Coordinates of C-alpha atoms and ligand atoms in Angstrom, one line a residue:
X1 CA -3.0 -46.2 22.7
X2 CA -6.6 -47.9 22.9
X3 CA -7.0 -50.6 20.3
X4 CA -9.8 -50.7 18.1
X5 CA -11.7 -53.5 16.0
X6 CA -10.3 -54.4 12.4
X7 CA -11.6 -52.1 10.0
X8 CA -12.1 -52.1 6.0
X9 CA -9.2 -50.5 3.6
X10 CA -11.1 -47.6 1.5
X11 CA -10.3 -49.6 -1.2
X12 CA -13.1 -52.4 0.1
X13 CA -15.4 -49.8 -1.4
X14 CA -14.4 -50.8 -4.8
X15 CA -15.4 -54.6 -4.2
X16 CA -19.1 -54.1 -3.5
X17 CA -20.6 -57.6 -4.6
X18 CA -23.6 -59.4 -2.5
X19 CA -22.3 -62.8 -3.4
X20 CA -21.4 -65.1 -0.1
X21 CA -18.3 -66.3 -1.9
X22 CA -17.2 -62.8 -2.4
X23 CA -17.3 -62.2 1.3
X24 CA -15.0 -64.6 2.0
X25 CA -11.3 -63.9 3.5
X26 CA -8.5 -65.3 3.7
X27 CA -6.6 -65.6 7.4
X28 CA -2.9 -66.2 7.0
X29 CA -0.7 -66.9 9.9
X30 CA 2.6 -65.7 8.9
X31 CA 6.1 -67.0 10.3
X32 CA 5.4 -70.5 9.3
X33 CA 8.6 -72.3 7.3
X34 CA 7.5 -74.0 4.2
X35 CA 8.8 -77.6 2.9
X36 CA 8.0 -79.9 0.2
X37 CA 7.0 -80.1 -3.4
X38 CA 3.9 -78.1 -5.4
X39 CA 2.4 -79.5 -8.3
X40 CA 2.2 -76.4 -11.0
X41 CA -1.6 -76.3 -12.7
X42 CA -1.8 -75.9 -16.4
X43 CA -1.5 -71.7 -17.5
X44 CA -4.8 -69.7 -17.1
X45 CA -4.0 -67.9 -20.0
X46 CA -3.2 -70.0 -22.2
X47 CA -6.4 -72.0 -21.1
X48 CA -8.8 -68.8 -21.7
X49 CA -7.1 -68.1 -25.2
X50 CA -6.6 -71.9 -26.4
X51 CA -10.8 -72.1 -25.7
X52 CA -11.4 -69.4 -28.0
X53 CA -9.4 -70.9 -30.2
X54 CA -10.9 -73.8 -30.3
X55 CA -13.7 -72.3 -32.0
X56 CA -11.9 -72.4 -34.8
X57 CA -12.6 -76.3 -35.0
X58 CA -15.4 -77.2 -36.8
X59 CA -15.4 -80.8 -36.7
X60 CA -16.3 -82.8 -33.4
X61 CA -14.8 -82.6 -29.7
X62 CA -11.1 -80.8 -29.0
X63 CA -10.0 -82.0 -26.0
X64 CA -7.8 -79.9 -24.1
X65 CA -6.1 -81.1 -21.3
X66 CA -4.4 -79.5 -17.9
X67 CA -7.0 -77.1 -17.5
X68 CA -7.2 -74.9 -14.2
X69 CA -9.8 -75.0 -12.1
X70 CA -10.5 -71.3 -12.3
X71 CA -13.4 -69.0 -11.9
X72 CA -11.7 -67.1 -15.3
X73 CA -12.0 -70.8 -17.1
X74 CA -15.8 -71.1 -16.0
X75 CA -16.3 -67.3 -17.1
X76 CA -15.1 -68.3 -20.5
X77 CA -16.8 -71.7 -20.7
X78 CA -20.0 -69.4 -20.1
X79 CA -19.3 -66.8 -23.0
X80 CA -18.6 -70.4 -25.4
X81 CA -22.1 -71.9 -24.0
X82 CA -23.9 -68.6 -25.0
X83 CA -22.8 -68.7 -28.5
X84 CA -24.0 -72.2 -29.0
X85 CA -20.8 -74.7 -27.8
X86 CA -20.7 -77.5 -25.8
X87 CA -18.7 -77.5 -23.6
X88 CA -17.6 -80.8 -20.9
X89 CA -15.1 -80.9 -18.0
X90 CA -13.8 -84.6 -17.4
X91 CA -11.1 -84.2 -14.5
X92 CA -8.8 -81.6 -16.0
X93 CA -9.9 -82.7 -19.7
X94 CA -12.0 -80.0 -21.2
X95 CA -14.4 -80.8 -24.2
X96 CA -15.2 -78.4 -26.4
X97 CA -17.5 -79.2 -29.5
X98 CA -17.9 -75.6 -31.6
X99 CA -18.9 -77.5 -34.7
X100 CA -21.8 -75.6 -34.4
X101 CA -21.8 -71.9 -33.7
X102 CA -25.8 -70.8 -32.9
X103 CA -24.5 -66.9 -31.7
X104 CA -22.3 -64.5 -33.1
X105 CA -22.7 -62.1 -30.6
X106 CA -21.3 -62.4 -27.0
X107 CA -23.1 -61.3 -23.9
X108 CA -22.2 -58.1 -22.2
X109 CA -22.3 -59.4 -18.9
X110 CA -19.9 -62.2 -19.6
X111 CA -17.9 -60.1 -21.7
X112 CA -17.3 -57.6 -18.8
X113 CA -16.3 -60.1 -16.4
X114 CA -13.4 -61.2 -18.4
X115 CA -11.3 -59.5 -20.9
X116 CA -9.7 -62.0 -22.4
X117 CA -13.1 -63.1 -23.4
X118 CA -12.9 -60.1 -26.1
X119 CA -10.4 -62.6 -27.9
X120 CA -13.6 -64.6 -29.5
X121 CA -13.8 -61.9 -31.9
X122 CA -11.0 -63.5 -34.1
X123 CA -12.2 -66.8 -34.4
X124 CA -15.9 -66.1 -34.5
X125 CA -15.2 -63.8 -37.8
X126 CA -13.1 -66.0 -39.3
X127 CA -15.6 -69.2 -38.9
X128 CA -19.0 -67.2 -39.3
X129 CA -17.6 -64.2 -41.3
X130 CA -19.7 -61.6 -39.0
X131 CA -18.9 -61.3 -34.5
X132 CA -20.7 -59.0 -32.2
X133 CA -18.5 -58.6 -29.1
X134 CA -19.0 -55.5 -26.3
X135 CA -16.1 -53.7 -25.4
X136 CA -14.7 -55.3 -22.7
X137 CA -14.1 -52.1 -20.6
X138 CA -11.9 -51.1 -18.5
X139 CA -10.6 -53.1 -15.3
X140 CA -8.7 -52.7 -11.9
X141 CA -5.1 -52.7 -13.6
X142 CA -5.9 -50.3 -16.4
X143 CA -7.8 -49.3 -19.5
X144 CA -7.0 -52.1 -21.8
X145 CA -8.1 -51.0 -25.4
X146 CA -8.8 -52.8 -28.4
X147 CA -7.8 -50.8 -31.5
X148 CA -5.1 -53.3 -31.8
X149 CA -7.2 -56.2 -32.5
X150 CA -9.2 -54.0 -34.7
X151 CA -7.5 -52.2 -36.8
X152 CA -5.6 -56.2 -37.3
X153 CA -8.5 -57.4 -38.8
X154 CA -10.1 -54.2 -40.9
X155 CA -6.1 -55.0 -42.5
X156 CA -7.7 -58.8 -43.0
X157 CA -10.7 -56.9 -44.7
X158 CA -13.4 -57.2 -42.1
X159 CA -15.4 -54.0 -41.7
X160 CA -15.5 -52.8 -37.9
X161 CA -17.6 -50.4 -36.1
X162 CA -18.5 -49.7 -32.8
X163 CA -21.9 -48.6 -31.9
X164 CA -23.2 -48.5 -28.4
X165 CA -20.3 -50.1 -26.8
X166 CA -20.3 -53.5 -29.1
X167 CA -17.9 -54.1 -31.5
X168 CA -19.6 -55.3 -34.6
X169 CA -17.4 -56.9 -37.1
X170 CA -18.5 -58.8 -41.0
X171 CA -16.3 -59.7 -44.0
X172 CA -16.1 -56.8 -46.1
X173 CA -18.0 -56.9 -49.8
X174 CA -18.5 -60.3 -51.3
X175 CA -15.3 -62.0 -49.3
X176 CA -16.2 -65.5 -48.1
X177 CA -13.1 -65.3 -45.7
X178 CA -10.8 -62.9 -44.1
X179 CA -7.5 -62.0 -46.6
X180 CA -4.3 -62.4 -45.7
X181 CA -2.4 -59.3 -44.8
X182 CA 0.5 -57.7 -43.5
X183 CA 0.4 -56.7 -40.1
X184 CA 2.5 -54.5 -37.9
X185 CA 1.3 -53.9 -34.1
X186 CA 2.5 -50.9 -32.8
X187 CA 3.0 -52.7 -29.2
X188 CA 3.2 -56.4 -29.2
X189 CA -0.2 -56.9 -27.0
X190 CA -0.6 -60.7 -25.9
X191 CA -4.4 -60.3 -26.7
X192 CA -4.2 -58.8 -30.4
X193 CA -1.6 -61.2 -31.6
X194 CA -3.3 -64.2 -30.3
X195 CA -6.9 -62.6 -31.5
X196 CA -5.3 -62.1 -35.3
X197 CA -3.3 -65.4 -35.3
X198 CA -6.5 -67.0 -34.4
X199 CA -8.3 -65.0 -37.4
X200 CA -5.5 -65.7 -39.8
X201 CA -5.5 -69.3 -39.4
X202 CA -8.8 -69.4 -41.9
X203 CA -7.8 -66.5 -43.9
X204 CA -7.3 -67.2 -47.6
X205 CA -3.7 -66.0 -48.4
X206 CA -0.5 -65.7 -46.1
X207 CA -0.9 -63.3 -43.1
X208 CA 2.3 -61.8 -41.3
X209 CA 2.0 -60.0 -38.0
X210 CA 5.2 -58.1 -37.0
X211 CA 5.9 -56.6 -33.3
X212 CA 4.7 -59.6 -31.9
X213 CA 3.8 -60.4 -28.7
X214 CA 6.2 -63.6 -28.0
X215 CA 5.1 -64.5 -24.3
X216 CA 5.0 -68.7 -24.0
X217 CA 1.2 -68.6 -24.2
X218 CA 1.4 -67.5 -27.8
X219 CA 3.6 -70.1 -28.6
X220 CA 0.8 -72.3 -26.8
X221 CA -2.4 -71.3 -28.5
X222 CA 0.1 -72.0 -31.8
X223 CA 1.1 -74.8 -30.9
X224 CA -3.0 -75.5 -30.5
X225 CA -3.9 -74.0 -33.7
X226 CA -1.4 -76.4 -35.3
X227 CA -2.5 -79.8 -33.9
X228 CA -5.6 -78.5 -35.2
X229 CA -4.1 -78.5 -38.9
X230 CA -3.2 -74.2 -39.2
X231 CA 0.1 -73.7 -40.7
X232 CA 1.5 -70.9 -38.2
X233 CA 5.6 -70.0 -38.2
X234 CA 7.2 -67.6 -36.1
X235 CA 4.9 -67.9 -33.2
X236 CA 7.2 -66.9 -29.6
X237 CA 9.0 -64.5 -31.9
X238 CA 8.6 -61.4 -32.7
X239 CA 7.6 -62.4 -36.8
X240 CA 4.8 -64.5 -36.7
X241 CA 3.4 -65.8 -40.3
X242 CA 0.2 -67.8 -40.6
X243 CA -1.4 -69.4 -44.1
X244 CA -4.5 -69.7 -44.1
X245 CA -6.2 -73.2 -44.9
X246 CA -10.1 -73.6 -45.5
X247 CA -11.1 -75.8 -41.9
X248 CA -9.2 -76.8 -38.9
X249 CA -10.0 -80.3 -37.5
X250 CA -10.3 -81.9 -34.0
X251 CA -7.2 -82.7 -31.9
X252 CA -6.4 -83.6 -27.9
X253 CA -3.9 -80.6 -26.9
X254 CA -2.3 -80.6 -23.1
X255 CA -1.3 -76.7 -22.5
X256 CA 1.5 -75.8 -20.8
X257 CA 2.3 -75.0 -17.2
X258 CA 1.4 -72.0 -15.6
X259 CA 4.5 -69.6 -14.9
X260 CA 2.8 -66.9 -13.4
X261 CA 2.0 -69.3 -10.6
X262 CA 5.3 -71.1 -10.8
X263 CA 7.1 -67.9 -10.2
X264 CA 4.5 -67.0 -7.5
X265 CA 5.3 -70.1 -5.3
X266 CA 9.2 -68.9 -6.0
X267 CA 8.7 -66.1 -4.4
X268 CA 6.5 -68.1 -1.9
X269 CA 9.7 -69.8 -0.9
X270 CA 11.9 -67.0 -0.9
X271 CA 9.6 -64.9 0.8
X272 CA 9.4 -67.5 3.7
X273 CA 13.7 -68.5 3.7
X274 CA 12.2 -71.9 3.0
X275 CA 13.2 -74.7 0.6
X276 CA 10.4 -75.9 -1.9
X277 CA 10.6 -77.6 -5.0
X278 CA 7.5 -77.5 -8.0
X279 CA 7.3 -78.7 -11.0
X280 CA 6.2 -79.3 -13.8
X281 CA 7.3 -75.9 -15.2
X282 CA 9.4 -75.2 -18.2
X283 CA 12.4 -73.0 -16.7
X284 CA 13.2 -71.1 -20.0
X285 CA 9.7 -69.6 -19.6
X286 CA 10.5 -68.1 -15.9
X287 CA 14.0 -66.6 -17.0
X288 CA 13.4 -63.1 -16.1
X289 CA 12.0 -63.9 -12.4
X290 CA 14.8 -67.0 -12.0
X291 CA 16.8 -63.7 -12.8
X292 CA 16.0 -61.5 -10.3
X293 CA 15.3 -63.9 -7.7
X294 CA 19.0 -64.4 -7.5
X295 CA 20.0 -61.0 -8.4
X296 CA 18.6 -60.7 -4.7
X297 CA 20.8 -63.6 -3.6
X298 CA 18.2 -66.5 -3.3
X299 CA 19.2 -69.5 -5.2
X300 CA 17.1 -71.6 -7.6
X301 CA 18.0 -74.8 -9.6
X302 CA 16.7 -77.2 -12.1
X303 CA 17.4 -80.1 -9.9
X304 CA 15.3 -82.7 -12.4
X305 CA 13.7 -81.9 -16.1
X306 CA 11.0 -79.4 -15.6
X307 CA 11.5 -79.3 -11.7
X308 CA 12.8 -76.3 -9.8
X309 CA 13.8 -75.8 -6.4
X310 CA 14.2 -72.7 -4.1
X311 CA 16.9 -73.2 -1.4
X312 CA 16.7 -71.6 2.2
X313 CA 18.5 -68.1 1.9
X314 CA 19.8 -65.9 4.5
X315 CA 18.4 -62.8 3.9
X316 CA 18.1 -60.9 0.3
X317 CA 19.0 -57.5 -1.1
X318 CA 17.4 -54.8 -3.2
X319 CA 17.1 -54.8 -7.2
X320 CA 15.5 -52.7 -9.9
X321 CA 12.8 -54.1 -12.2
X322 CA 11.4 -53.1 -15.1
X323 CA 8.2 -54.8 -16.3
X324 CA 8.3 -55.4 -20.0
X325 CA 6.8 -57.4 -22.8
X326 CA 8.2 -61.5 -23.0
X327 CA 10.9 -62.5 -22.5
X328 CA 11.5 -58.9 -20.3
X329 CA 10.3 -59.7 -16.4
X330 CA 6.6 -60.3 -16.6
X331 CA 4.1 -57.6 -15.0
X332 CA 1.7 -60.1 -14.1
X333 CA 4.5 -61.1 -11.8
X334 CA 5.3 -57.5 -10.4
X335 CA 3.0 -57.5 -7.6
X336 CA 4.6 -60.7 -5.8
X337 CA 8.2 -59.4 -6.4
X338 CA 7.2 -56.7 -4.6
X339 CA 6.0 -58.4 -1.5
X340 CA 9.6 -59.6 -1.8
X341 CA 11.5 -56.7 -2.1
X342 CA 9.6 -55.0 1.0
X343 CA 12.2 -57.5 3.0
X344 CA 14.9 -57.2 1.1
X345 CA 17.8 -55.0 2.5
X346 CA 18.1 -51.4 0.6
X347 CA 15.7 -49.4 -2.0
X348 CA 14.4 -51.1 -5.2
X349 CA 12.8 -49.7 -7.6
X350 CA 9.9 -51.3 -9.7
X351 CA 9.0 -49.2 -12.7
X352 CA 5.6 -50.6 -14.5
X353 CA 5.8 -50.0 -17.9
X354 CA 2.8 -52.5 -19.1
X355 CA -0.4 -51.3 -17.2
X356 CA -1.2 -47.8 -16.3
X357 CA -2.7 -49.0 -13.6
X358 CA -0.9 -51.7 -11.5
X359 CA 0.8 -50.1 -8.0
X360 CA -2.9 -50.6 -6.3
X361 CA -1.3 -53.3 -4.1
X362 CA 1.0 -50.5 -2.6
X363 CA -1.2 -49.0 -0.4
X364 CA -2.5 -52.5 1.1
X365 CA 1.6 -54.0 1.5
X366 CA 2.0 -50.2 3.2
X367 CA -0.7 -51.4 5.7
X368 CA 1.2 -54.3 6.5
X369 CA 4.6 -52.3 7.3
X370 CA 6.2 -51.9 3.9
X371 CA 8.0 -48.5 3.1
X372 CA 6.7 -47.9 -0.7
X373 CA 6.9 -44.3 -2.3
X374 CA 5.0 -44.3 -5.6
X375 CA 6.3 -41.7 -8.1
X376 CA 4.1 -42.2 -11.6
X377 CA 4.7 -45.7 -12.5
X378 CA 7.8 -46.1 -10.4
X379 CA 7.7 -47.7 -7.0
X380 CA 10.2 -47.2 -4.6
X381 CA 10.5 -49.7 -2.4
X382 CA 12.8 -49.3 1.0
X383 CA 13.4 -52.7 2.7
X384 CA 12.0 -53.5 6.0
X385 CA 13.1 -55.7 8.6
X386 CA 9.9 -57.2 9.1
X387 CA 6.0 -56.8 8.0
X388 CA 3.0 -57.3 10.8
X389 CA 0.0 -58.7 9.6
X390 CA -2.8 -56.6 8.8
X391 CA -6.3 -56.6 7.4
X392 CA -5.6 -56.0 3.4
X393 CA -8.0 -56.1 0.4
X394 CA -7.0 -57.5 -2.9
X395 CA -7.6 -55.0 -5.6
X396 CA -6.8 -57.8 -8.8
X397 CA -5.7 -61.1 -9.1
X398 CA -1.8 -60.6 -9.1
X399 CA -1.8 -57.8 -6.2
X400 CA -4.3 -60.6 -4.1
X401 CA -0.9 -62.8 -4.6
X402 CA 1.6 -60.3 -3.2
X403 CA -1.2 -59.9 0.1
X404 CA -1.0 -63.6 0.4
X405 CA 2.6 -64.1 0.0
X406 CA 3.4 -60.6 2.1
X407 CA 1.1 -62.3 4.6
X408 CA 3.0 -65.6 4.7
X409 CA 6.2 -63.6 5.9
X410 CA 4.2 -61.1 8.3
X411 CA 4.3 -61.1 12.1
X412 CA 1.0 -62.3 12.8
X413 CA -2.2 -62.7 11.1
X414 CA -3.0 -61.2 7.9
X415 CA -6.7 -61.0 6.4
X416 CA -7.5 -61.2 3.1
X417 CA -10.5 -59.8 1.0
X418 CA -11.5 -59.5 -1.8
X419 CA -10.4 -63.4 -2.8
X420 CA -12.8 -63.0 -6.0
X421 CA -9.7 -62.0 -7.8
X422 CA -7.4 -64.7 -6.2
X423 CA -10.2 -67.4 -7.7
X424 CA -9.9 -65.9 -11.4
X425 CA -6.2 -66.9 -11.5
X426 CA -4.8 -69.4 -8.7
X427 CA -6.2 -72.9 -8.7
X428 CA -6.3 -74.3 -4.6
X429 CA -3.7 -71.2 -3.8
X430 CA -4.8 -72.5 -0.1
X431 CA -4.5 -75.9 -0.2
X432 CA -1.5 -76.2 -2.1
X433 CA 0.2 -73.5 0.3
X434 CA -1.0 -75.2 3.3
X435 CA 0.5 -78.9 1.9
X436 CA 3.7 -76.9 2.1
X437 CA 2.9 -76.3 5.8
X438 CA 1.8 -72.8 5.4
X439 CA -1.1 -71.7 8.3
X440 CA -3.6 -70.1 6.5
X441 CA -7.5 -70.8 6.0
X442 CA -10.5 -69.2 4.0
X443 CA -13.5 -67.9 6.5
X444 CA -17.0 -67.2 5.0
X445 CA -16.7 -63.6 6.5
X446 CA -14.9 -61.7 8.7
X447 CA -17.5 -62.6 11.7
X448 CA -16.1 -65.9 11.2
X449 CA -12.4 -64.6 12.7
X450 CA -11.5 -66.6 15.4
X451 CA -10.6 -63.5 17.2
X452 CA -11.4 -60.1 16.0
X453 CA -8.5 -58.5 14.2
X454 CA -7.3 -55.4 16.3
X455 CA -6.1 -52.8 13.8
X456 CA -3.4 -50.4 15.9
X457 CA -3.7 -46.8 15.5
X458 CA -0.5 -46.2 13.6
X459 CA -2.5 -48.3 10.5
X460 CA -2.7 -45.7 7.7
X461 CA -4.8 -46.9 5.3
X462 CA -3.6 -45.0 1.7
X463 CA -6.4 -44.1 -0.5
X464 CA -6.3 -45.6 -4.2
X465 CA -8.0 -44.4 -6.9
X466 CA -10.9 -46.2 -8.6
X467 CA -10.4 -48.5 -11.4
X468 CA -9.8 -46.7 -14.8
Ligands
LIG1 C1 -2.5 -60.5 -21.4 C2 -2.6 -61.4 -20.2 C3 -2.3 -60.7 -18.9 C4 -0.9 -60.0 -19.0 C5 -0.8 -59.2 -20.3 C6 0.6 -58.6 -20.5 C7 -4.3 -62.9 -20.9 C8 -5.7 -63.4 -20.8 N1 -4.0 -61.9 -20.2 O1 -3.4 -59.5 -21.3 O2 -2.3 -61.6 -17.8 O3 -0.7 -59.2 -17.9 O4 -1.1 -60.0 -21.4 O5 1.5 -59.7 -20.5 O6 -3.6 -63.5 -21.7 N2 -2.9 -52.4 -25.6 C9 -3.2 -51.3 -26.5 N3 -4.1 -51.6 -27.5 C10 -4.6 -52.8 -27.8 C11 -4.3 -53.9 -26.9 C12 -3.4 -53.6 -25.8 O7 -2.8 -50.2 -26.3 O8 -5.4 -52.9 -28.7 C13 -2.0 -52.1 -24.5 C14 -2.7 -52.4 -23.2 O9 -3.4 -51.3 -22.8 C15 -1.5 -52.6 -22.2 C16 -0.5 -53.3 -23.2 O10 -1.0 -53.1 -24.5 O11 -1.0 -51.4 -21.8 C17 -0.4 -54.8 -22.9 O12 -1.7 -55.4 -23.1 P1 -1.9 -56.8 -23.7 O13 -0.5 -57.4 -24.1 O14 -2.9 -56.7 -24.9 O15 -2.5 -57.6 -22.5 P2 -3.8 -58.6 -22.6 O16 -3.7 -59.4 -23.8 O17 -5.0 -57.9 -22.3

């Protein structure tokens, strides 16, 4: 069998960008034992949600503290700047003076970029009484709507229309500010419960919003809207009530740490049968994954407050997991179990019940060696003794993760593109993986391999289908 250069998966074609950084990739080494500690960076979503929210303050700076490094963070600092903010990093410190609002209508480019950008809509009607926001669109994991968030606020008496892809929203008749309401969601979306508790918090009356979402980062941008003087109760359950008060003042706010990248360097540790200890996380936030991870047989313990450790395990066997709204086991932490379970010995099955969209990583962790059938939204994944390393292409920010962590456990070298998406979400992935003694390195392009990646026949690259 003749060997041939590395080729591109298919699913490169969906990545077309010119940008240099975007032609970076990522080499990983795999087989190396990790050791050590990790410091865990502040939570990208509750950074991109708490900044929208603090366009609810009218008065001076909010300072808002532990915020990630992230291209997602800059993408929303952008959308703030264009509707008339000042915004200043100092270290992780983040200033943010929306006393005065010039905009109320976000850019299309900025709001495409980055969905959870759409969640301005909620503060910018309740401080200007009219927002202009573009559908966000859809993206690689799915279609996302909105009709949550709207029909939330037409209950709060804001007229909404959509013409020509923007969402225009005003106060209805002579109202000076949104009314309180009672709200039921039909799903508990993260991004329409945030949106409305952000709206409700200037609202005149008492607003209830039932079905909740009650994911930590709720609970966060509460806890935000609070210091800022909202009265909110309820928030991280599934009942959330907010009064509305007339003006929300400055505050200094440090948001909490990220579990989505807590649970990935888990699994980093698990993946690799090495012993690694991170912190600062909050435990009760990462009880589904703690869950799993020793449903396979790996072990984790609070060995200090807001420290965990991973110890050394053997080898690990199958489960079943069922992605679910807080506190079920978090899709956005799907993708790296899976890398996982392609080791594990026997046949798991993953069923993705959040996003329509999120089994793109299967065809790129099938490149690598893994034996994943997907049937609708269920994967079934059949344990393999070992992965070889492979060139992959990350087709969103959580399935870039799994290619990274699958890599770290691969025979060989693995290389990674498409690290646009790893920048939105995971703050010096590289550096803090390589601390732990992990061999990888970013290239500008894939001429800059030290040695061209030989791709063996047998590679079956499986198509995926575009984005919805
Ligand atoms: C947030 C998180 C994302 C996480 C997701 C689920 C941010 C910035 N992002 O995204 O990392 O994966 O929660 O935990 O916080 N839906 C509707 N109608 C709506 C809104 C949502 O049908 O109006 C559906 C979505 O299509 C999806 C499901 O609800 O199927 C969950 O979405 P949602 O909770 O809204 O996710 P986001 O807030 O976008």
């Amino acid at each position: 069998m003749e060997d041939r250069p590395i080729t591109l998966s298919p699913s490169l074609s969906n990545t077309h960008s010119s940008s240099e950084e975007d032609k970076a990739v990522l080499q990983v080494s795999g087989g190396a034992s990790l050791h050590g500690h990790v410091g865990i960076s502040g939570a990208k979503n509750s950074a991109l949600v708490i900044m929208a929210g603090a366009l609810l303050c009218s008065s001076q700076d909010c300072r808002i503290r532990n915020v990630p490094a992230l291209a997602d963070v800059t993408r929303m600092g952008e959308i703030l700047s264009a509707l008339g903010v000042k915004l200043e990093r100092q270290g992780d410190s983040l200033l943010v003076n929306a006393s005065h609002i010039a905009q109320s209508k976000a850019p299309y480019e900025l709001v495409s970029q980055l969905r959870a950008s759409f969640f301005v809509i909620g503060p910018l009607l309740a401080r200007l009484g009219v927002a202009k926001i573009p559908l966000p669109g859809g993206c690689a994991i799915g279609a996302r709507p909105v009709a949550l968030h709207v029909r939330g606020l037409q209950a709060m008496g804001a007229d909404v229309q959509i013409d020509h892809g923007i969402v225009n929203a005003h106060l209805r008749g002579r109202n000076k500010r949104l009314q309180g309401a009672k709200i039921y969601l039909d799903y508990p979306s993260v991004g329409a419960t945030e949106t409305l508790m952000m709206a409700a918090t200037l609202a005149e009356g008492e607003t209830t919003i039932e079905n909740a979402a009650q994911e930590p980062e709720v609970a966060d941008l509460a806890n935000f809207c609070r210091a800022m003087g909202a009265k909110i109760r309820g928030a991280g359950t599934n009942t959330i009530t907010i009064v509305g008060v007339p003006s929300l003042h400055t505050t200094d706010y440090a948001i909490i740490p990220d579990r989505v990248e807590a649970g990935t360097f888990l699994i980093a540790g698990a993946i690799t049968h090495s012993e690694i200890s991170l912190s600062p996380v909050i435990p009760d936030h990462l009880t589904a994954v703690i869950a799993k991870l020793h449903a396979i047989g790996a072990q984790v313990i609070e060995d200090a407050p807001n420290r965990l450790r991973i110890l050394p395990g053997y080898r690990h066997l199958a489960t079943d997991i069922e992605t679910l709204p807080y506190p079920g086991f978090p899709t956005d932490m799907q993708a790296p179990f899976m890398a996982l379970l392609t080791l594990s010995d026997g046949d798991s099955v993953i069923t993705e019940t959040v996003f329509e969209n999120r089994l793109r990583h299967v065809a790129e962790l099938t490149r690598m060696g893994a034996d994943i059938r997907v049937k609708g939204t269920h994967a079934i994944v059949r344990g393999v003794p070992m992965l070889s390393g492979a060139p992959v292409v990350a087709t969103d920010l959580r399935a870039s993760a799994a290619l990274v962590l699958a890599g770290l456990a691969a025979r060989g070298t693995t290389v990674i593109q498409g690290l646009q998406h790893l920048d939105r979400g995971y703050e010096n992935l590289e550096l803090k993986l390589q601390k732990l003694g992990a061999n990888l390195k970013r290239l500008p392009s894939v001429e800059h391999l030290e040695s061209p990646l030989i791709v063996p026949e047998t590679t079956i690259a499986v198509p995926v289908a575009e984005p919805s």
